[in-house]
Amino acid sequence: MTITGIITALVVGLIIGLLGRLAAPGRQAIPLWLTIIVGIVAAFIGTAIARGLGYADTAGFDWLELFTQIGVAAVGVILVANMYGRRGVTR
C-alpha cells in the first residue's frame, strides 16, 4: 500500500465515520480518532456487503454502496459509543 492509499483510506474513513455519526441518533461521546477507525472499518464491511449482494460494481457512482457504508458506520458508532462510555472505574 502506498502513502497515497493510506491517506485516501484515512480521508474516506473520516468522511464515512462522520456521516455515520450524523446518522446515529443521540449524542456520541467518542473522540475523532475513534470515529475515523469506525469509518474505515465500516467502509470495508460496507463494501464487502455490497459486493456480496452484487451491487458494488455499477456504472457511475455507487450510491447504494455508500449508503450501506454509512449505515454500517452508524451502527458501529452506536456500538462503540456505548462501549466507550462504559469504560472506567465504577463504584
C-alpha atoms as a printed R data frame, in Angstrom:
   type eleno elety resid chain resno       x      y       z
1  ATOM     1    CA   MET     A     1   0.000  0.000   0.000
2  ATOM     2    CA   THR     A     2   1.363  3.376  -0.966
3  ATOM     3    CA   ILE     A     3   1.271  6.523   1.138
4  ATOM     4    CA   THR     A     4  -1.462  7.844  -1.161
5  ATOM     5    CA   GLY     A     5  -3.564  4.758  -0.440
6  ATOM     6    CA   ILE     A     6  -3.115  5.205   3.302
7  ATOM     7    CA   ILE     A     7  -4.067  8.890   3.159
8  ATOM     8    CA   THR     A     8  -7.069  8.067   0.972
9  ATOM     9    CA   ALA     A     9  -8.213  5.381   3.434
10 ATOM    10    CA   LEU     A    10  -7.931  7.873   6.306
11 ATOM    11    CA   VAL     A    11  -9.904 10.549   4.448
12 ATOM    12    CA   VAL     A    12 -12.613  8.105   3.337
13 ATOM    13    CA   GLY     A    13 -12.745  6.676   6.872
14 ATOM    14    CA   LEU     A    14 -13.156 10.155   8.309
15 ATOM    15    CA   ILE     A    15 -15.956 11.018   5.899
16 ATOM    16    CA   ILE     A    16 -17.792  7.691   6.357
17 ATOM    17    CA   GLY     A    17 -17.313  7.875  10.131
18 ATOM    18    CA   LEU     A    18 -18.640 11.435  10.347
19 ATOM    19    CA   LEU     A    19 -21.619 10.613   8.132
20 ATOM    20    CA   GLY     A    20 -22.307  7.545  10.274
21 ATOM    21    CA   ARG     A    21 -22.028  9.686  13.385
22 ATOM    22    CA   LEU     A    22 -24.562 12.126  11.915
23 ATOM    23    CA   ALA     A    23 -26.910  9.255  11.023
24 ATOM    24    CA   ALA     A    24 -26.721  7.746  14.528
25 ATOM    25    CA   PRO     A    25 -29.353  9.095  16.905
26 ATOM    26    CA   GLY     A    26 -28.402 10.869  20.115
27 ATOM    27    CA   ARG     A    27 -25.076 12.164  21.345
28 ATOM    28    CA   GLN     A    28 -21.935 10.097  20.817
29 ATOM    29    CA   ALA     A    29 -19.175 10.834  23.299
30 ATOM    30    CA   ILE     A    30 -16.305  9.296  21.349
31 ATOM    31    CA   PRO     A    31 -13.136 11.009  20.126
32 ATOM    32    CA   LEU     A    32 -12.459 11.843  16.487
33 ATOM    33    CA   TRP     A    33  -9.733  9.194  16.126
34 ATOM    34    CA   LEU     A    34 -12.229  6.508  17.144
35 ATOM    35    CA   THR     A    35 -14.757  7.869  14.650
36 ATOM    36    CA   ILE     A    36 -12.116  7.551  11.913
37 ATOM    37    CA   ILE     A    37 -11.360  3.948  12.878
38 ATOM    38    CA   VAL     A    38 -15.072  3.074  12.892
39 ATOM    39    CA   GLY     A    39 -15.405  4.764   9.490
40 ATOM    40    CA   ILE     A    40 -12.511  2.824   7.975
41 ATOM    41    CA   VAL     A    41 -13.831 -0.488   9.279
42 ATOM    42    CA   ALA     A    42 -17.367  0.406   8.151
43 ATOM    43    CA   ALA     A    43 -16.105  1.280   4.664
44 ATOM    44    CA   PHE     A    44 -14.511 -2.167   4.312
45 ATOM    45    CA   ILE     A    45 -17.527 -4.001   5.762
46 ATOM    46    CA   GLY     A    46 -19.987 -1.955   3.691
47 ATOM    47    CA   THR     A    47 -18.034 -2.691   0.521
48 ATOM    48    CA   ALA     A    48 -17.956 -6.412   1.373
49 ATOM    49    CA   ILE     A    49 -21.728 -6.408   1.914
50 ATOM    50    CA   ALA     A    50 -22.302 -4.535  -1.351
51 ATOM    51    CA   ARG     A    51 -20.105 -6.959  -3.276
52 ATOM    52    CA   GLY     A    52 -21.755 -9.947  -1.619
53 ATOM    53    CA   LEU     A    53 -25.192 -8.692  -2.628
54 ATOM    54    CA   GLY     A    54 -23.963 -7.787  -6.127
55 ATOM    55    CA   TYR     A    55 -24.478 -4.035  -6.260
56 ATOM    56    CA   ALA     A    56 -20.926 -2.772  -5.694
57 ATOM    57    CA   ASP     A    57 -19.924 -2.577  -9.362
58 ATOM    58    CA   THR     A    58 -22.433 -0.327 -11.057
59 ATOM    59    CA   ALA     A    59 -21.939  2.305 -13.723
60 ATOM    60    CA   GLY     A    60 -21.129  5.693 -12.214
61 ATOM    61    CA   PHE     A    61 -21.000  6.437  -8.500
62 ATOM    62    CA   ASP     A    62 -22.107  3.600  -6.229
63 ATOM    63    CA   TRP     A    63 -24.760  5.328  -4.121
64 ATOM    64    CA   LEU     A    64 -26.111  2.078  -2.680
65 ATOM    65    CA   GLU     A    65 -22.627  1.075  -1.578
66 ATOM    66    CA   LEU     A    66 -22.131  4.479   0.078
67 ATOM    67    CA   PHE     A    67 -25.468  4.216   1.902
68 ATOM    68    CA   THR     A    68 -24.523  0.716   3.054
69 ATOM    69    CA   GLN     A    69 -21.199  2.012   4.384
70 ATOM    70    CA   ILE     A    70 -22.917  4.895   6.195
71 ATOM    71    CA   GLY     A    71 -25.453  2.511   7.713
72 ATOM    72    CA   VAL     A    72 -22.711  0.193   8.924
73 ATOM    73    CA   ALA     A    73 -20.817  3.211  10.286
74 ATOM    74    CA   ALA     A    74 -23.919  4.442  12.144
75 ATOM    75    CA   VAL     A    75 -24.345  1.043  13.795
76 ATOM    76    CA   GLY     A    76 -20.613  0.939  14.535
77 ATOM    77    CA   VAL     A    77 -20.649  4.424  16.078
78 ATOM    78    CA   ILE     A    78 -23.590  3.474  18.310
79 ATOM    79    CA   LEU     A    79 -21.886  0.264  19.453
80 ATOM    80    CA   VAL     A    80 -18.518  1.908  20.043
81 ATOM    81    CA   ALA     A    81 -20.069  4.901  21.832
82 ATOM    82    CA   ASN     A    82 -21.889  2.534  24.193
83 ATOM    83    CA   MET     A    83 -18.720  0.530  24.879
84 ATOM    84    CA   TYR     A    84 -16.527  3.646  25.161
85 ATOM    85    CA   GLY     A    85 -18.926  5.327  27.583
86 ATOM    86    CA   ARG     A    86 -18.927  2.314  29.919
87 ATOM    87    CA   ARG     A    87 -15.206  2.162  30.430
88 ATOM    88    CA   GLY     A    88 -13.624  3.474  33.597
89 ATOM    89    CA   VAL     A    89 -13.977  2.850  37.284
90 ATOM    90    CA   THR     A    90 -17.380  2.007  38.682
91 ATOM    91    CA   ARG     A    91 -18.139  2.249  42.349
